[in-house]
Short mmCIF file of C-alpha atoms and ligand atoms in Angstrom, two decimals:
data_model
loop_
_atom_site.label_atom_id
_atom_site.label_comp_id
_atom_site.label_asym_id
_atom_site.label_seq_id
_atom_site.Cartn_x
_atom_site.Cartn_y
_atom_site.Cartn_z
CA MET A 1 122.46 121.12 107.29
CA ARG A 2 125.19 120.00 104.94
CA SER A 3 122.95 117.70 102.93
CA LYS A 4 120.28 120.40 102.63
CA LEU A 5 122.85 122.78 101.22
CA MET A 6 124.07 120.15 98.79
CA ARG A 7 120.55 119.60 97.52
CA GLY A 8 120.18 123.36 97.08
CA LEU A 9 123.27 123.43 94.88
CA ALA A 10 122.06 120.44 92.89
CA LEU A 11 118.78 122.21 92.26
CA ALA A 12 120.49 125.37 91.07
CA GLY A 13 122.16 123.21 88.44
CA SER A 14 118.99 121.43 87.47
CA ILE A 15 117.08 124.67 86.90
CA ALA A 16 119.29 125.36 83.94
CA LEU A 17 118.38 122.04 82.34
CA THR A 18 115.85 121.48 79.64
CA MET A 19 113.70 118.37 79.43
CA GLY A 20 115.85 117.07 76.61
CA LEU A 21 118.89 117.11 78.88
CA ALA A 22 116.93 115.88 81.87
CA ALA A 23 116.02 112.81 79.87
CA CYS A 24 119.65 111.73 80.19
CA GLY A 25 119.21 111.35 83.96
CA SER A 26 117.86 108.46 85.99
CA ASP A 27 114.22 109.32 85.41
CA ASP A 28 114.09 109.11 81.65
CA ASP A 29 110.70 107.42 81.45
CA ASN A 30 109.01 109.80 83.80
CA ASN A 31 110.44 113.00 82.41
CA ALA A 32 110.81 112.28 78.70
CA GLY A 33 108.92 114.63 76.45
CA GLN A 34 108.98 118.05 74.92
CA GLN A 35 111.79 120.57 75.37
CA VAL A 36 110.62 122.65 78.33
CA SER A 37 112.67 124.68 80.78
CA ILE A 38 112.76 123.09 84.19
CA THR A 39 111.97 125.41 87.08
CA ALA A 40 112.13 122.92 89.95
CA GLU A 41 112.29 119.27 90.82
CA ALA A 42 109.87 117.19 92.88
CA GLU A 43 111.68 114.41 94.69
CA VAL A 44 109.01 111.97 95.85
CA PHE A 45 109.63 109.15 98.31
CA THR A 46 107.45 106.01 98.15
CA TRP A 47 107.80 102.21 98.30
CA TRP A 48 106.15 101.76 94.91
CA ALA A 49 109.14 100.48 92.96
CA GLU A 50 107.83 97.49 90.98
CA GLY A 51 104.83 95.96 89.20
CA SER A 52 101.41 97.53 89.56
CA GLU A 53 102.64 99.80 92.37
CA LYS A 54 105.22 101.38 90.04
CA ALA A 55 102.59 101.55 87.28
CA GLY A 56 100.35 103.53 89.64
CA LEU A 57 103.19 105.88 90.55
CA ASP A 58 104.10 106.38 86.89
CA ALA A 59 100.48 107.23 86.05
CA LEU A 60 100.46 109.92 88.74
CA VAL A 61 103.79 111.28 87.55
CA SER A 62 102.35 111.64 84.04
CA VAL A 63 99.48 113.70 85.42
CA MET A 64 101.88 115.91 87.37
CA ARG A 65 104.06 116.39 84.28
CA ALA A 66 100.99 117.31 82.19
CA GLN A 67 99.73 119.74 84.84
CA ASN A 68 103.17 121.22 85.55
CA PRO A 69 105.54 120.56 82.63
CA THR A 70 108.35 122.63 84.14
CA ILE A 71 108.69 120.36 87.19
CA MET A 72 111.07 117.41 86.94
CA PHE A 73 110.07 114.28 88.82
CA VAL A 74 112.80 112.62 90.88
CA ASN A 75 111.94 109.10 91.95
CA ALA A 76 113.21 108.29 95.47
CA ALA A 77 111.28 104.99 95.80
CA VAL A 78 112.71 102.25 98.04
CA SER A 79 111.26 98.83 97.22
CA GLY A 80 109.69 96.49 99.79
CA GLY A 81 105.97 95.94 100.41
CA ALA A 82 104.16 98.12 102.97
CA GLY A 83 107.28 100.26 103.33
CA SER A 84 109.17 97.43 105.03
CA ASN A 85 112.51 98.89 103.86
CA ALA A 86 111.44 102.41 102.96
CA LYS A 87 110.32 103.53 106.40
CA ASP A 88 113.80 103.14 107.93
CA VAL A 89 115.46 104.93 105.01
CA LEU A 90 112.96 107.75 105.34
CA ALA A 91 113.51 108.00 109.10
CA ASP A 92 117.27 108.37 108.51
CA ARG A 93 116.74 111.06 105.89
CA LEU A 94 114.37 113.01 108.11
CA ALA A 95 116.74 112.71 111.08
CA ALA A 96 119.56 114.07 108.87
CA TYR A 97 117.38 117.05 107.81
CA ASN A 98 117.44 115.78 104.24
CA PRO A 99 113.73 115.38 103.45
CA PRO A 100 112.31 114.68 100.00
CA ASP A 101 109.75 117.10 98.55
CA SER A 102 106.95 114.73 99.51
CA PHE A 103 106.73 111.26 101.05
CA GLN A 104 104.12 108.52 101.22
CA ALA A 105 102.50 107.85 104.59
CA HIS A 106 99.25 106.15 105.56
CA ALA A 107 96.32 108.24 106.68
CA GLY A 108 95.63 107.75 110.38
CA LEU A 109 97.89 107.07 113.32
CA GLU A 110 100.98 106.33 111.20
CA LEU A 111 101.39 110.08 110.85
CA THR A 112 101.55 110.66 114.61
CA ASP A 113 105.30 110.22 115.00
CA TYR A 114 106.05 112.54 112.07
CA ILE A 115 103.69 115.14 113.54
CA THR A 116 105.08 114.84 117.07
CA ASN A 117 108.63 115.10 115.75
CA GLY A 118 107.75 118.23 113.78
CA GLN A 119 108.71 116.57 110.48
CA VAL A 120 105.57 117.33 108.46
CA ARG A 121 103.72 120.58 107.82
CA ASP A 122 100.08 121.39 108.37
CA ILE A 123 98.68 121.55 104.82
CA SER A 124 95.10 122.53 105.61
CA PHE A 125 95.60 125.56 103.34
CA LEU A 126 96.03 123.22 100.36
CA TYR A 127 92.71 121.55 101.20
CA ASP A 128 91.09 124.95 100.71
CA GLU A 129 93.08 125.76 97.56
CA PHE A 130 92.45 122.37 95.93
CA GLY A 131 88.78 122.18 97.01
CA LEU A 132 89.44 118.94 98.89
CA ARG A 133 87.03 119.53 101.75
CA ASP A 134 84.10 118.94 99.39
CA ALA A 135 85.78 116.20 97.37
CA LEU A 136 86.71 113.78 100.22
CA PRO A 137 84.31 111.79 102.40
CA GLN A 138 83.77 113.30 105.85
CA ASP A 139 84.96 110.11 107.65
CA LEU A 140 88.29 110.34 105.88
CA LEU A 141 88.61 114.07 106.63
CA ASP A 142 87.93 113.28 110.31
CA LEU A 143 90.60 110.57 110.34
CA LEU A 144 93.11 112.97 108.79
CA THR A 145 92.39 115.85 111.14
CA VAL A 146 94.63 116.14 114.20
CA ASN A 147 93.80 119.03 116.55
CA GLY A 148 92.15 120.89 113.69
CA LYS A 149 95.14 120.43 111.35
CA ILE A 150 95.66 118.13 108.34
CA TYR A 151 99.11 116.82 107.44
CA SER A 152 98.64 114.80 104.27
CA ILE A 153 96.57 114.37 101.11
CA PRO A 154 95.08 110.91 100.48
CA VAL A 155 95.37 109.61 96.95
CA ASN A 156 93.36 106.40 97.36
CA VAL A 157 91.46 103.95 99.54
CA HIS A 158 92.54 100.30 99.78
CA ARG A 159 90.77 97.33 101.39
CA ALA A 160 92.99 94.99 103.41
CA ASN A 161 90.62 92.09 104.27
CA MET A 162 90.46 90.30 100.92
CA LEU A 163 91.07 86.71 99.84
CA TRP A 164 92.30 85.86 96.35
CA THR A 165 91.61 82.26 95.33
CA ASN A 166 92.40 79.83 92.56
CA PRO A 167 89.16 77.97 91.63
CA THR A 168 91.00 75.10 89.93
CA VAL A 169 93.03 74.32 93.05
CA LEU A 170 89.86 74.41 95.15
CA LYS A 171 88.02 72.12 92.73
CA ASP A 172 90.91 69.65 92.70
CA ALA A 173 90.71 69.56 96.50
CA GLY A 174 87.01 68.65 96.32
CA LEU A 175 85.80 72.13 97.27
CA ASP A 176 83.19 74.22 95.52
CA PRO A 177 85.22 77.11 94.05
CA LYS A 178 82.29 79.48 94.39
CA ALA A 179 81.63 78.60 98.05
CA THR A 180 82.30 81.28 100.65
CA TYR A 181 82.76 80.46 104.33
CA LYS A 182 80.73 82.02 107.08
CA ASN A 183 83.51 82.23 109.64
CA ILE A 184 87.16 81.41 110.30
CA THR A 185 86.35 77.95 111.70
CA GLU A 186 84.56 76.92 108.49
CA TRP A 187 87.40 78.36 106.44
CA ILE A 188 89.99 76.37 108.41
CA LYS A 189 88.11 73.17 107.46
CA ALA A 190 88.46 74.13 103.79
CA LEU A 191 92.16 74.92 104.26
CA GLU A 192 92.68 71.48 105.78
CA LYS A 193 91.08 69.87 102.73
CA VAL A 194 93.51 71.72 100.46
CA LYS A 195 96.37 70.49 102.60
CA ALA A 196 95.13 66.91 102.29
CA ALA A 197 95.11 67.39 98.50
CA GLY A 198 98.81 68.29 98.59
CA LYS A 199 98.66 72.00 97.80
CA ILE A 200 99.52 75.05 99.93
CA PRO A 201 96.24 76.02 101.61
CA LEU A 202 97.06 79.70 102.21
CA SER A 203 100.08 81.53 100.86
CA VAL A 204 101.59 84.25 102.99
CA GLY A 205 104.81 86.24 102.90
CA GLU A 206 107.16 88.22 105.13
CA ASN A 207 106.33 89.63 108.55
CA TRP A 208 104.04 92.52 107.54
CA THR A 209 101.84 90.15 105.50
CA GLN A 210 101.58 87.92 108.58
CA VAL A 211 100.54 90.96 110.65
CA GLN A 212 97.88 91.64 108.04
CA LEU A 213 96.72 88.02 108.28
CA PHE A 214 96.64 88.36 112.07
CA GLU A 215 94.52 91.53 112.03
CA SER A 216 92.13 89.89 109.56
CA VAL A 217 91.65 86.85 111.82
CA LEU A 218 91.02 89.14 114.80
CA LEU A 219 88.54 91.21 112.79
CA SER A 220 86.61 88.14 111.63
CA ASP A 221 86.60 86.44 115.02
CA LEU A 222 85.84 89.47 117.19
CA GLY A 223 83.60 91.42 114.81
CA ALA A 224 84.02 95.06 113.80
CA GLU A 225 83.08 96.67 117.11
CA ALA A 226 85.35 94.59 119.34
CA TYR A 227 88.17 94.81 116.77
CA VAL A 228 87.97 98.63 116.85
CA GLY A 229 87.92 98.27 120.64
CA LEU A 230 91.44 96.80 120.52
CA TRP A 231 92.64 100.21 119.28
CA ASP A 232 90.55 102.49 121.49
CA GLY A 233 91.10 100.39 124.61
CA SER A 234 87.52 99.15 125.03
CA THR A 235 88.43 95.54 124.13
CA ALA A 236 90.95 93.83 126.41
CA TRP A 237 93.79 92.00 124.67
CA THR A 238 93.65 89.59 127.61
CA SER A 239 90.03 88.51 126.95
CA ALA A 240 89.03 84.90 126.28
CA ALA A 241 87.70 85.93 122.84
CA VAL A 242 91.19 87.12 121.89
CA THR A 243 92.70 83.83 123.16
CA ASP A 244 90.29 81.89 120.91
CA SER A 245 91.28 84.07 117.97
CA LEU A 246 94.99 83.51 118.66
CA GLU A 247 94.30 79.77 118.55
CA ASN A 248 92.70 80.21 115.13
CA PHE A 249 95.66 82.29 113.99
CA GLU A 250 98.04 79.54 115.12
CA LYS A 251 96.10 76.92 113.12
CA ILE A 252 96.00 79.13 110.04
CA VAL A 253 99.73 79.86 110.16
CA SER A 254 100.35 76.10 110.30
CA LEU A 255 98.44 75.87 107.00
CA THR A 256 100.71 78.32 105.15
CA ASN A 257 103.93 77.92 103.17
CA ASP A 258 107.07 77.20 105.25
CA ASP A 259 109.22 79.67 103.29
CA ARG A 260 106.94 82.58 104.19
CA ASP A 261 109.40 84.75 106.14
CA GLU A 262 111.51 85.71 103.12
CA MET A 263 108.69 86.01 100.60
CA SER A 264 107.43 89.27 99.05
CA TRP A 265 103.68 89.85 98.67
CA PRO A 266 103.70 89.50 94.85
CA ALA A 267 105.58 86.17 95.18
CA ALA A 268 103.01 84.88 97.70
CA LEU A 269 100.17 85.97 95.40
CA LYS A 270 101.91 84.28 92.48
CA LEU A 271 101.69 80.91 94.27
CA VAL A 272 97.91 81.23 93.84
CA GLN A 273 98.22 82.42 90.23
CA ASP A 274 100.49 79.46 89.45
CA GLY A 275 98.10 76.93 90.99
CA LYS A 276 100.44 76.03 93.85
CA ALA A 277 98.27 77.55 96.59
CA ALA A 278 94.50 77.84 97.02
CA PHE A 279 94.21 81.17 98.84
CA ASN A 280 96.19 84.34 99.41
CA LEU A 281 95.10 87.00 101.88
CA MET A 282 96.17 90.42 100.68
CA GLY A 283 95.01 93.99 100.35
CA ASP A 284 93.43 94.93 97.06
CA TRP A 285 96.68 96.18 95.58
CA ALA A 286 96.54 92.50 94.49
CA ALA A 287 93.78 93.54 92.06
CA GLY A 288 96.27 95.82 90.27
CA GLU A 289 98.74 92.98 90.00
CA LEU A 290 96.19 90.41 88.77
CA GLU A 291 94.66 92.64 86.09
CA ASP A 292 92.49 90.64 83.66
CA SER A 293 92.97 87.27 85.36
CA LEU A 294 90.80 88.58 88.22
CA GLY A 295 87.24 87.33 87.82
CA SER A 296 88.22 84.45 85.55
CA GLU A 297 91.34 82.58 86.70
CA ILE A 298 91.33 84.18 90.16
CA LEU A 299 88.29 84.98 92.34
CA ALA A 300 88.14 87.50 95.19
CA TYR A 301 85.98 87.90 98.29
CA PRO A 302 86.25 89.29 101.82
CA VAL A 303 87.98 87.15 104.45
CA PRO A 304 85.38 84.71 105.92
CA GLY A 305 83.49 86.31 108.79
CA SER A 306 84.23 89.88 107.63
CA ASP A 307 81.65 90.32 104.90
CA GLY A 308 80.15 93.80 105.15
CA VAL A 309 83.26 95.14 106.89
CA PHE A 310 85.82 97.19 104.97
CA ASN A 311 89.26 97.04 106.60
CA PHE A 312 90.47 100.37 105.40
CA LEU A 313 93.72 102.17 104.65
CA ALA A 314 94.67 105.14 102.53
CA ASP A 315 97.98 106.17 101.00
CA SER A 316 98.61 109.85 101.40
CA PHE A 317 101.33 112.39 100.60
CA THR A 318 102.92 114.88 102.96
CA LEU A 319 104.76 118.19 102.83
CA PRO A 320 107.92 117.57 104.89
CA VAL A 321 109.32 120.38 107.02
CA GLY A 322 112.40 121.67 105.17
CA ALA A 323 111.35 120.18 101.80
CA PRO A 324 113.82 121.86 99.44
CA ASN A 325 111.59 122.60 96.42
CA ALA A 326 108.38 124.36 97.35
CA GLU A 327 107.22 124.46 93.75
CA GLY A 328 107.92 120.73 93.30
CA SER A 329 106.12 119.75 96.53
CA ARG A 330 103.10 121.78 95.52
CA ALA A 331 102.96 120.32 92.02
CA TRP A 332 103.11 116.77 93.39
CA LEU A 333 100.43 117.39 96.02
CA GLU A 334 98.24 119.08 93.45
CA ALA A 335 98.47 116.05 91.14
CA ALA A 336 97.75 113.66 94.04
CA ALA A 337 94.73 115.73 95.06
CA SER A 338 93.29 116.13 91.57
CA LEU A 339 90.48 114.06 90.11
CA GLU A 340 92.60 113.35 87.05
CA GLY A 341 95.55 112.19 89.20
CA GLN A 342 93.40 109.94 91.37
CA VAL A 343 91.68 108.32 88.39
CA ALA A 344 94.97 107.63 86.58
CA PHE A 345 96.75 106.37 89.70
CA ASN A 346 93.99 104.11 90.99
CA ARG A 347 93.16 102.54 87.64
CA ALA A 348 96.64 101.02 87.72
CA LYS A 349 96.95 100.44 91.47
CA GLY A 350 93.76 98.44 92.21
CA SER A 351 92.60 100.91 94.87
CA ILE A 352 89.71 103.35 94.58
CA PRO A 353 89.95 107.16 94.58
CA ALA A 354 89.74 108.89 97.93
CA ARG A 355 87.70 111.56 96.13
CA THR A 356 84.00 110.85 95.81
CA ASP A 357 83.53 112.55 92.43
CA ALA A 358 85.26 109.94 90.23
CA ASP A 359 83.07 108.05 87.74
CA PRO A 360 82.96 104.34 88.78
CA ALA A 361 82.67 103.41 85.08
CA GLU A 362 86.36 104.34 84.69
CA PHE A 363 87.33 101.40 86.92
CA SER A 364 87.45 97.59 86.79
CA GLU A 365 84.60 95.38 87.95
CA TYR A 366 86.45 94.62 91.20
CA GLN A 367 87.05 98.33 91.85
CA GLN A 368 83.42 99.14 91.15
CA SER A 369 82.41 96.63 93.81
CA ALA A 370 84.97 98.16 96.22
CA ILE A 371 83.51 101.63 95.57
CA ALA A 372 80.03 100.30 96.40
CA ASP A 373 81.29 98.44 99.50
CA PHE A 374 83.21 101.47 100.79
CA ALA A 375 79.99 103.47 100.60
CA SER A 376 77.85 100.89 102.43
CA ASP A 377 80.10 98.69 104.63
CA THR A 378 81.24 99.21 108.22
CA ILE A 379 84.67 100.85 107.96
CA VAL A 380 87.44 99.75 110.34
CA PRO A 381 91.12 100.79 110.36
CA SER A 382 93.97 98.52 109.25
CA LEU A 383 96.76 97.80 111.73
CA ALA A 384 99.47 96.68 109.28
CA HIS A 385 98.91 99.74 107.10
CA GLY A 386 99.08 102.54 109.59
CA ALA A 387 95.44 103.46 110.16
CA ALA A 388 94.73 101.78 113.53
CA ALA A 389 97.81 102.20 115.69
CA SER A 390 100.89 104.36 116.12
CA PRO A 391 104.14 103.19 114.49
CA THR A 392 105.43 102.34 117.96
CA GLN A 393 102.50 100.02 118.76
CA LEU A 394 102.60 98.49 115.28
CA ALA A 395 106.31 97.72 115.70
CA LYS A 396 105.65 95.98 119.03
CA ILE A 397 102.81 93.90 117.57
CA ALA A 398 104.85 93.03 114.47
CA SER A 399 107.66 91.77 116.66
CA ALA A 400 105.22 89.77 118.84
CA VAL A 401 103.79 88.21 115.65
CA GLU A 402 107.30 87.34 114.47
CA ASP A 403 108.17 85.69 117.77
CA PHE A 404 104.95 83.69 117.64
CA THR A 405 105.02 82.58 114.01
CA THR A 406 108.66 81.54 114.27
CA GLY A 407 107.82 79.38 117.26
CA ALA A 408 109.73 81.42 119.84
CA THR A 409 106.69 82.12 122.03
CA THR A 410 103.54 80.35 123.22
CA ILE A 411 99.99 81.67 122.78
CA GLN A 412 100.06 82.90 126.37
CA GLN A 413 103.32 84.80 125.85
CA PHE A 414 102.00 86.18 122.57
CA GLN A 415 98.87 87.46 124.30
CA THR A 416 100.91 89.05 127.09
CA ALA A 417 103.10 90.84 124.54
CA LEU A 418 100.00 92.08 122.70
CA ALA A 419 98.51 93.39 125.93
CA ALA A 420 101.73 95.36 126.54
CA SER A 421 101.86 96.79 123.00
CA GLY A 422 99.77 99.87 123.73
CA SER A 423 101.89 101.08 126.62
C1 GAL B 1 100.56 99.27 101.68
C2 GAL B 1 100.25 100.44 100.78
C3 GAL B 1 99.72 99.96 99.49
C4 GAL B 1 100.61 98.89 98.89
C5 GAL B 1 101.01 97.85 99.92
C6 GAL B 1 102.03 96.84 99.46
O1 GAL B 1 101.08 99.69 102.90
O2 GAL B 1 99.31 101.25 101.42
O3 GAL B 1 99.57 101.04 98.61
O4 GAL B 1 101.68 99.54 98.34
O5 GAL B 1 101.50 98.46 101.08
O6 GAL B 1 103.26 97.41 99.23
#
């Protein structure tokens, strides 16, 4: 209660500010501009604190400021890819009844804990007000709907099963840079060639990037239907097909950089950009980071064996229960929902709009291909990015992956832990 009251007092002070004064605060870049009376603030919590992620956030802030010039943006971002640091900070704030005016959460099962704990509001009414029911694809609306209610607004769609490669490193290892590989086994042969040539075959980073690598190997080895079955219970974690896939995962991890556990995703990607590694497996936020080098110095294609499958996730924004500034929350959600907001945000972020009415010509070549693939591919949910499993199950799998990749467990123990993750 105390912190809520304190925020209320802080807001009363901020209402009296003008933009000129507000520009003295910590959010100068986002709020600089004309002299306008501030009526409310919008404190927004994300993990987009650096690089192309921050550029995407800034672009969305600009749209909010243009749509609602009297709202001051307050940036509550906590850095760390995939929310690796942010999610704990957010949990503490929510537990202390000190919510921001909106926070980032993935569409899908990641929202379940917030919903069960009564920490987010049903915002179906905003879908009607903002005309979102016609603007979003039905599959996405279905994924977002829980017992007839919707708790967040998606701002984008990302693809998780992508490889980013350095053609020069591949050529130097005697590989055709344009070659693609039909399955994980063929790809492992190529990785071994890179190793023999003295370069890092596949760069990977901290735990969540290893979980993403793991889900990609499972998806390629098992195929879309059996992969989805891992999440709805129709595929047994104890099956022989899963054991084979764990063996592939073990081989692939042995072909990655030794310093992976402390490495951020941009640093792992940079090993490919700098010609030290041949491949990096990462979601297509990498496209935002690579900008113009993509298509010339760096090539991209789906993880071998997963062509035609789009491993999907969507970033969305919530209305927390007890959010202190109703006007600020609404302004932020309106910007996130708007066509203008989604175009500006996604152009910088590498993702594609969740809305279907954006003009593909506004986006890069890579994004145009992602728009086409999202419309025609088989869509499956990402584990590492909150679409496939509850936060509880994801945490159990992430810890099983950590035990395995650090050598603390055998394949058999790994498989047993995975089989127990859903309970
Ligand atoms: C994902 C998020 C993306 C990107 C990525 C790396 O979880 O959905 O937007 O930010 O993490 O931080």
